[in-house]
Tab-separated table of C-alpha atoms in Angstrom:
chain	number	residue	atom	x	y	z
A	1	LYS	CA	-43.421	-32.505	-13.980
A	2	THR	CA	-40.617	-29.977	-13.741
A	3	PRO	CA	-40.394	-27.785	-16.837
A	4	LEU	CA	-37.294	-28.293	-18.930
A	5	SER	CA	-34.998	-25.314	-18.688
A	6	LEU	CA	-32.241	-26.589	-20.945
A	7	THR	CA	-32.513	-27.212	-24.653
A	8	ASP	CA	-30.084	-28.704	-27.113
A	9	THR	CA	-29.780	-25.279	-28.715
A	10	SER	CA	-28.839	-23.607	-25.427
A	11	ALA	CA	-26.262	-26.336	-24.745
A	12	ARG	CA	-24.836	-25.982	-28.271
A	13	ASN	CA	-24.660	-22.188	-27.999
A	14	ALA	CA	-23.069	-22.115	-24.528
A	15	ARG	CA	-19.821	-20.177	-24.827
A	16	ALA	CA	-16.836	-20.052	-22.507
A	17	LYS	CA	-16.520	-17.200	-20.020
A	18	ASP	CA	-13.755	-16.150	-17.655
A	19	LYS	CA	-15.122	-18.443	-14.945
A	20	PRO	CA	-16.947	-21.790	-15.075
A	21	TYR	CA	-20.733	-21.552	-15.033
A	22	LYS	CA	-23.690	-23.935	-14.967
A	23	LEU	CA	-26.712	-24.306	-17.191
A	24	SER	CA	-29.301	-26.138	-15.094
A	25	ASP	CA	-31.721	-28.664	-16.502
A	26	ARG	CA	-33.763	-30.577	-13.923
A	27	ASP	CA	-33.456	-33.247	-11.242
A	28	GLY	CA	-29.890	-32.207	-10.425
A	29	LEU	CA	-28.619	-32.381	-14.015
A	30	TYR	CA	-26.617	-29.447	-15.341
A	31	LEU	CA	-24.116	-28.541	-18.018
A	32	LEU	CA	-20.863	-27.136	-16.648
A	33	VAL	CA	-19.260	-24.753	-19.138
A	34	GLN	CA	-15.530	-24.373	-18.503
A	35	PRO	CA	-13.343	-21.382	-19.415
A	36	SER	CA	-11.579	-23.714	-21.867
A	37	GLY	CA	-14.871	-24.112	-23.721
A	38	SER	CA	-15.514	-27.708	-22.695
A	39	ARG	CA	-19.101	-28.479	-21.740
A	40	LEU	CA	-19.524	-31.247	-19.170
A	41	TRP	CA	-22.683	-32.983	-17.983
A	42	ARG	CA	-22.902	-33.310	-14.198
A	43	PHE	CA	-25.510	-34.724	-11.846
A	44	LYS	CA	-25.645	-33.190	-8.363
A	45	TYR	CA	-27.201	-35.278	-5.588
A	46	ARG	CA	-27.379	-35.976	-1.894
A	47	LEU	CA	-27.781	-39.426	-0.436
A	48	ASP	CA	-30.309	-40.386	2.183
A	49	PRO	CA	-29.754	-38.185	5.259
A	50	ARG	CA	-29.336	-41.307	7.408
A	51	SER	CA	-26.310	-42.429	5.380
A	52	ASP	CA	-24.242	-39.238	5.245
A	53	GLY	CA	-26.195	-36.698	7.229
A	54	GLY	CA	-27.772	-35.370	4.023
A	55	LYS	CA	-25.367	-32.462	4.104
A	56	LYS	CA	-22.714	-33.580	1.664
A	57	GLU	CA	-23.349	-32.826	-1.974
A	58	HIS	CA	-21.992	-35.317	-4.464
A	59	LEU	CA	-21.300	-35.011	-8.185
A	60	TYR	CA	-21.610	-37.664	-10.846
A	61	ALA	CA	-19.807	-37.003	-14.145
A	62	ILE	CA	-21.936	-38.109	-17.080
A	63	GLY	CA	-19.812	-37.013	-20.028
A	64	SER	CA	-19.061	-34.111	-22.315
A	65	TYR	CA	-21.342	-32.339	-24.737
A	66	PRO	CA	-21.831	-32.952	-27.689
A	67	ALA	CA	-20.451	-36.516	-27.372
A	68	VAL	CA	-23.254	-37.085	-24.858
A	69	THR	CA	-26.458	-35.462	-26.054
A	70	LEU	CA	-29.001	-33.780	-23.811
A	71	ALA	CA	-31.352	-36.768	-24.173
A	72	GLU	CA	-28.559	-39.213	-23.280
A	73	ALA	CA	-27.524	-37.082	-20.306
A	74	ARG	CA	-31.125	-37.043	-19.046
A	75	ALA	CA	-31.394	-40.818	-19.445
A	76	GLU	CA	-28.126	-41.371	-17.544
A	77	CYS	CA	-29.259	-38.909	-14.883
A	78	ALA	CA	-32.498	-40.890	-14.471
A	79	ARG	CA	-30.479	-44.126	-14.025
A	80	ALA	CA	-28.239	-42.400	-11.497
A	81	ARG	CA	-31.271	-41.031	-9.606
A	82	LYS	CA	-32.611	-44.582	-9.249
A	83	LEU	CA	-29.298	-45.642	-7.714
A	84	VAL	CA	-29.345	-42.660	-5.350
A	85	ALA	CA	-32.889	-43.573	-4.308
A	86	ARG	CA	-31.502	-46.957	-3.230
A	87	GLY	CA	-28.664	-45.265	-1.333
A	88	VAL	CA	-25.995	-46.163	-3.915
A	89	HIS	CA	-23.345	-43.699	-5.106
A	90	PRO	CA	-23.549	-43.681	-8.934
A	91	THR	CA	-19.786	-43.161	-9.319
A	92	ARG	CA	-18.953	-46.087	-7.034
A	93	HIS	CA	-21.509	-48.212	-8.859
A	94	ARG	CA	-19.968	-47.341	-12.244
A	95	LYS	CA	-16.479	-48.251	-10.959
A	96	ALA	CA	-17.758	-51.543	-9.532
A	97	GLU	CA	-19.467	-52.391	-12.826
A	98	ALA	CA	-16.284	-51.589	-14.777
A	99	ALA	CA	-14.267	-53.825	-12.428
A	100	ARG	CA	-16.812	-56.618	-12.842
A	101	ARG	CA	-16.711	-56.339	-16.653
A	102	ASN	CA	-12.909	-56.287	-16.583
A	103	ALA	CA	-12.837	-59.404	-14.404
A	104	GLU	CA	-15.225	-61.174	-16.764
A	105	ALA	CA	-13.121	-60.192	-19.756
A	106	THR	CA	-9.998	-61.661	-18.160
A	107	ASN	CA	-11.851	-64.858	-17.240
A	108	THR	CA	-11.945	-66.127	-20.800
A	109	VAL	CA	-11.964	-69.821	-21.549
A	110	GLU	CA	-8.391	-69.615	-22.842
A	111	ALA	CA	-7.089	-67.695	-19.805
A	112	VAL	CA	-8.702	-70.112	-17.358
A	113	ALA	CA	-7.515	-73.140	-19.348
A	114	ARG	CA	-3.931	-71.868	-19.464
A	115	GLU	CA	-3.991	-71.193	-15.723
A	116	TRP	CA	-5.321	-74.731	-15.141
A	117	ILE	CA	-2.566	-76.225	-17.318
A	118	ALA	CA	0.095	-74.254	-15.445
A	119	LYS	CA	-1.170	-75.614	-12.115
A	120	LYS	CA	-1.464	-79.199	-13.332
A	121	ARG	CA	1.694	-79.378	-15.476
A	122	SER	CA	3.907	-80.520	-12.565
A	123	THR	CA	1.654	-83.528	-11.933
A	124	TRP	CA	1.349	-84.569	-15.601
A	125	SER	CA	3.818	-86.285	-17.864
A	126	GLY	CA	5.284	-84.116	-20.607
A	127	TYR	CA	3.474	-86.194	-23.219
A	128	TYR	CA	0.060	-85.790	-21.546
A	129	ALA	CA	0.555	-82.030	-21.012
A	130	GLY	CA	1.322	-81.717	-24.720
A	131	GLN	CA	-1.816	-83.655	-25.636
A	132	VAL	CA	-3.992	-81.405	-23.472
A	133	GLU	CA	-2.433	-78.235	-24.906
A	134	ARG	CA	-2.764	-79.438	-28.511
A	135	PHE	CA	-6.414	-80.383	-27.986
A	136	LEU	CA	-7.238	-77.009	-26.474
A	137	GLN	CA	-5.324	-75.050	-29.135
A	138	ARG	CA	-6.783	-77.001	-32.048
A	139	ASP	CA	-10.375	-77.570	-30.933
A	140	VAL	CA	-11.377	-75.343	-28.032
A	141	PHE	CA	-9.592	-71.987	-28.293
A	142	PRO	CA	-10.596	-71.247	-31.919
A	143	ARG	CA	-14.283	-71.766	-31.078
A	144	VAL	CA	-14.726	-70.420	-27.535
A	145	GLY	CA	-11.302	-69.346	-26.269
A	146	ALA	CA	-12.032	-65.617	-26.376
A	147	LEU	CA	-15.423	-65.898	-24.646
A	148	PRO	CA	-15.885	-65.170	-20.953
A	149	ILE	CA	-16.157	-68.568	-19.313
A	150	ARG	CA	-19.656	-67.900	-17.978
A	151	GLU	CA	-20.950	-67.228	-21.499
A	152	VAL	CA	-20.007	-70.630	-22.908
A	153	SER	CA	-23.089	-72.738	-23.522
A	154	ALA	CA	-23.523	-76.483	-23.342
A	155	ALA	CA	-24.357	-76.440	-27.058
A	156	GLN	CA	-20.960	-74.887	-27.852
A	157	LEU	CA	-19.155	-77.537	-25.806
A	158	LEU	CA	-21.185	-80.286	-27.447
A	159	ALA	CA	-20.244	-78.945	-30.889
A	160	ILE	CA	-16.556	-79.162	-29.937
A	161	VAL	CA	-16.947	-82.755	-28.720
A	162	ARG	CA	-18.800	-83.729	-31.907
A	163	ALA	CA	-16.102	-82.160	-34.097
A	164	VAL	CA	-13.429	-84.164	-32.283
A	165	GLU	CA	-15.504	-87.361	-32.594
A	166	GLU	CA	-15.991	-86.837	-36.332
A	167	ARG	CA	-12.284	-86.353	-36.816
A	168	GLY	CA	-11.693	-89.637	-34.985
A	169	ALA	CA	-9.269	-88.141	-32.500
């Protein structure tokens, strides 16, 4: 195992200089100390030589110290190294994951239901559209409206149906 060259104390005591400088840890992880005094965790890597010629060096920004501790930076670096081993750019992967989470967050039960109503409204009578909207607003949205649609369980839907049955609606 590679000896650790960076300690929390050395990261904490790193002071700004006229030019940026690096405090190396291991496995491509380092702390970049800026003239402004900010201390930024970076992971330096190269992808498989077959994918980019192995010549281009890439950087993955992990976060700033002390918000991200040395242990957290090492853990994130290890995750990023696993991605690199599979030929995946960690930065691109992080952006794709953020886009996926954002898409899931916008695909809530309420958002999908409102989109469905908007598409169907022209084919429904005004009375029926009102019934559908009232049912969703009274019984569905308060219970599962804010959940991503793929997280709604059959048990949650069954509970909604039972509540409506008990009310006699």
